[in-house]
PDB file of C-alpha atoms in Angstrom:
ATOM      1  CA  MET V   1       0.000   0.000   0.000  1.00 55.00           C
ATOM      2  CA  LEU V   2       1.389   3.376  -1.009  1.00 75.00           C
ATOM      3  CA  GLY V   3      -0.075   5.831   1.490  1.00 85.00           C
ATOM      4  CA  ILE V   4      -1.170   9.432   1.170  1.00 90.00           C
ATOM      5  CA  ASN V   5       1.445  12.183   1.345  1.00 94.00           C
ATOM      6  CA  LEU V   6       0.848  15.586   2.900  1.00 96.00           C
ATOM      7  CA  TYR V   7       2.969  18.670   2.288  1.00 96.00           C
ATOM      8  CA  ILE V   8       3.428  20.922   5.334  1.00 97.00           C
ATOM      9  CA  LYS V   9       5.012  24.373   5.185  1.00 96.00           C
ATOM     10  CA  ASN V  10       5.619  27.240   7.639  1.00 96.00           C
ATOM     11  CA  LEU V  11       7.550  24.871   9.902  1.00 96.00           C
ATOM     12  CA  GLU V  12       9.745  26.761  12.304  1.00 94.00           C
ATOM     13  CA  ASP V  13      13.352  25.702  12.893  1.00 92.00           C
ATOM     14  CA  GLU V  14      12.601  23.941  16.187  1.00 91.00           C
ATOM     15  CA  VAL V  15      10.074  21.581  14.536  1.00 94.00           C
ATOM     16  CA  ASP V  16      11.895  18.347  13.700  1.00 95.00           C
ATOM     17  CA  GLU V  17      10.631  14.981  12.421  1.00 96.00           C
ATOM     18  CA  GLU V  18       9.912  13.683  15.932  1.00 96.00           C
ATOM     19  CA  ARG V  19       7.835  16.766  16.803  1.00 96.00           C
ATOM     20  CA  LEU V  20       5.945  16.654  13.507  1.00 96.00           C
ATOM     21  CA  ARG V  21       5.129  12.971  14.033  1.00 97.00           C
ATOM     22  CA  LYS V  22       3.906  13.730  17.579  1.00 97.00           C
ATOM     23  CA  GLU V  23       1.655  16.605  16.420  1.00 97.00           C
ATOM     24  CA  PHE V  24       0.078  14.608  13.562  1.00 97.00           C
ATOM     25  CA  SER V  25      -0.113  11.130  15.158  1.00 97.00           C
ATOM     26  CA  PRO V  26      -3.619  11.638  16.677  1.00 97.00           C
ATOM     27  CA  PHE V  27      -5.043  11.518  13.131  1.00 97.00           C
ATOM     28  CA  GLY V  28      -3.803   8.054  12.196  1.00 95.00           C
ATOM     29  CA  LYS V  29      -0.872   5.797  11.442  1.00 96.00           C
ATOM     30  CA  ILE V  30       2.064   7.701   9.959  1.00 96.00           C
ATOM     31  CA  LYS V  31       4.294   5.699   7.624  1.00 96.00           C
ATOM     32  CA  THR V  32       7.038   8.281   7.069  1.00 96.00           C
ATOM     33  CA  VAL V  33       8.011  11.797   8.154  1.00 97.00           C
ATOM     34  CA  LYS V  34      10.552  14.081   6.493  1.00 97.00           C
ATOM     35  CA  VAL V  35      11.412  17.629   7.563  1.00 96.00           C
ATOM     36  CA  VAL V  36      13.702  19.604   5.270  1.00 94.00           C
ATOM     37  CA  ALA V  37      15.936  21.274   7.857  1.00 86.00           C
ATOM     38  CA  GLY V  38      16.281  25.043   7.531  1.00 88.00           C
ATOM     39  CA  ARG V  39      13.750  25.251   4.675  1.00 94.00           C
ATOM     40  CA  GLY V  40      10.520  25.392   6.669  1.00 94.00           C
ATOM     41  CA  PHE V  41       8.668  22.495   5.073  1.00 96.00           C
ATOM     42  CA  GLY V  42       8.218  18.767   5.334  1.00 96.00           C
ATOM     43  CA  PHE V  43       6.190  15.748   4.320  1.00 96.00           C
ATOM     44  CA  LEU V  44       4.073  13.158   6.136  1.00 95.00           C
ATOM     45  CA  CYS V  45       2.738   9.915   4.729  1.00 95.00           C
ATOM     46  CA  PHE V  46      -0.441   8.471   6.253  1.00 96.00           C
ATOM     47  CA  THR V  47      -1.610   4.931   5.564  1.00 95.00           C
ATOM     48  CA  THR V  48      -5.149   5.861   4.431  1.00 94.00           C
ATOM     49  CA  PRO V  49      -6.813   8.775   2.623  1.00 93.00           C
ATOM     50  CA  GLU V  50      -9.236   9.214   5.542  1.00 95.00           C
ATOM     51  CA  GLU V  51      -6.379   9.755   7.988  1.00 96.00           C
ATOM     52  CA  ALA V  52      -4.653  12.219   5.663  1.00 95.00           C
ATOM     53  CA  ASN V  53      -7.860  14.177   5.056  1.00 95.00           C
ATOM     54  CA  ARG V  54      -8.616  14.365   8.781  1.00 96.00           C
ATOM     55  CA  ALA V  55      -5.070  15.636   9.482  1.00 97.00           C
ATOM     56  CA  LEU V  56      -5.317  18.163   6.640  1.00 96.00           C
ATOM     57  CA  THR V  57      -8.667  19.480   7.875  1.00 96.00           C
ATOM     58  CA  GLU V  58      -7.615  19.727  11.513  1.00 96.00           C
ATOM     59  CA  MET V  59      -4.035  20.950  11.127  1.00 97.00           C
ATOM     60  CA  ASN V  60      -4.191  23.416   8.218  1.00 97.00           C
ATOM     61  CA  GLY V  61      -4.027  26.897   9.744  1.00 97.00           C
ATOM     62  CA  ARG V  62      -3.204  25.626  13.244  1.00 97.00           C
ATOM     63  CA  ILE V  63      -0.335  27.215  15.167  1.00 96.00           C
ATOM     64  CA  LEU V  64       1.768  24.643  17.000  1.00 95.00           C
ATOM     65  CA  PRO V  65       2.538  25.321  20.676  1.00 94.00           C
ATOM     66  CA  GLY V  66       5.622  27.535  20.951  1.00 91.00           C
ATOM     67  CA  CYS V  67       5.463  28.571  17.280  1.00 93.00           C
ATOM     68  CA  GLN V  68       4.388  31.807  15.589  1.00 94.00           C
ATOM     69  CA  LYS V  69       3.190  30.869  12.095  1.00 94.00           C
ATOM     70  CA  PRO V  70       0.070  28.895  11.155  1.00 97.00           C
ATOM     71  CA  LEU V  71       0.786  25.643   9.340  1.00 97.00           C
ATOM     72  CA  TYR V  72      -0.077  25.243   5.683  1.00 97.00           C
ATOM     73  CA  VAL V  73      -1.106  21.623   5.078  1.00 97.00           C
ATOM     74  CA  ASN V  74      -2.133  20.232   1.704  1.00 94.00           C
ATOM     75  CA  LEU V  75      -1.989  17.034  -0.299  1.00 92.00           C
ATOM     76  CA  PHE V  76       1.428  16.575  -1.863  1.00 88.00           C
ATOM     77  CA  GLU V  77       1.523  16.954  -5.648  1.00 76.00           C
ATOM     78  CA  PRO V  78       4.627  16.267  -7.726  1.00 75.00           C
ATOM     79  CA  LYS V  79       6.086  19.342  -9.438  1.00 79.00           C
ATOM     80  CA  GLU V  80       4.903  18.318 -12.920  1.00 84.00           C
ATOM     81  CA  VAL V  81       1.307  17.850 -11.717  1.00 75.00           C
ATOM     82  CA  ARG V  82       1.362  21.300 -10.054  1.00 77.00           C
ATOM     83  CA  LYS V  83       2.742  22.883 -13.257  1.00 84.00           C
ATOM     84  CA  GLN V  84      -0.019  21.302 -15.354  1.00 86.00           C
ATOM     85  CA  LYS V  85      -2.734  22.483 -12.947  1.00 82.00           C
ATOM     86  CA  LEU V  86      -1.354  26.039 -12.876  1.00 86.00           C
ATOM     87  CA  ALA V  87      -1.105  26.130 -16.682  1.00 88.00           C
ATOM     88  CA  ALA V  88      -4.727  24.947 -16.973  1.00 88.00           C
ATOM     89  CA  GLN V  89      -5.900  27.583 -14.461  1.00 88.00           C
ATOM     90  CA  TYR V  90      -4.021  30.311 -16.339  1.00 87.00           C
ATOM     91  CA  ALA V  91      -5.507  29.236 -19.685  1.00 88.00           C
ATOM     92  CA  ALA V  92      -9.009  29.199 -18.179  1.00 88.00           C
ATOM     93  CA  ARG V  93      -8.535  32.737 -16.821  1.00 87.00           C
ATOM     94  CA  LEU V  94      -7.381  34.002 -20.211  1.00 87.00           C
ATOM     95  CA  LYS V  95     -10.460  32.487 -21.880  1.00 85.00           C
ATOM     96  CA  ALA V  96     -12.753  34.062 -19.288  1.00 85.00           C
ATOM     97  CA  ARG V  97     -11.440  37.602 -19.874  1.00 81.00           C
ATOM     98  CA  PRO V  98     -13.646  39.702 -22.134  1.00 75.00           C
ATOM     99  CA  ALA V  99     -11.903  40.888 -25.290  1.00 65.00           C
ATOM    100  CA  PRO V 100     -11.615  44.667 -25.738  1.00 65.00           C
ATOM    101  CA  ALA V 101     -14.213  46.262 -28.039  1.00 63.00           C
ATOM    102  CA  GLY V 102     -12.984  46.239 -31.618  1.00 62.00           C
ATOM    103  CA  GLY V 103     -10.388  43.600 -30.803  1.00 58.00           C
ATOM    104  CA  ALA V 104      -7.518  46.055 -30.302  1.00 59.00           C
ATOM    105  CA  VAL V 105      -6.184  47.744 -27.230  1.00 57.00           C
ATOM    106  CA  PRO V 106      -6.007  51.521 -27.738  1.00 56.00           C
ATOM    107  CA  ALA V 107      -2.629  53.181 -27.167  1.00 58.00           C
ATOM    108  CA  PRO V 108      -2.469  55.508 -24.157  1.00 58.00           C
ATOM    109  CA  ALA V 109      -2.813  59.200 -25.036  1.00 58.00           C
ATOM    110  CA  GLY V 110       0.429  60.992 -25.789  1.00 57.00           C
ATOM    111  CA  LEU V 111       2.359  57.850 -26.667  1.00 54.00           C
ATOM    112  CA  GLY V 112       1.904  57.918 -30.436  1.00 54.00           C
ATOM    113  CA  TYR V 113       4.524  57.197 -33.041  1.00 53.00           C
ATOM    114  CA  PRO V 114       6.868  58.792 -33.962  1.00 57.00           C
ATOM    115  CA  PRO V 115       8.007  60.084 -30.571  1.00 56.00           C
ATOM    116  CA  GLY V 116       7.364  63.823 -30.282  1.00 55.00           C
ATOM    117  CA  GLY V 117       4.796  63.817 -33.098  1.00 54.00           C
ATOM    118  CA  MET V 118       5.282  64.845 -36.719  1.00 52.00           C
TER     119      MET V 118
END
């Protein structure tokens, strides 16, 4: 069984793998924990989707005791998947924008060609 990976950011320097495991263990069985030291993020792998979703719901936005920043918790997505999603969102936004009347964007006043006028 693969497990469900969560991405956690806004980890402060004092939060290590042991502390992250302790904070997230009430939500289910954790297969693996990885904190990227000095970078402020890490990963947790739960055994079931239900456990991961419960942890995500409960821990996203929570401030750990002794810390200042709220956690950002989300499902982990590989870089290529994130890039594809962002590209699709960008394309959808471009399609949703109304085109200017007449199809052309008028030049701002005073910026005609040639510079300084004729």
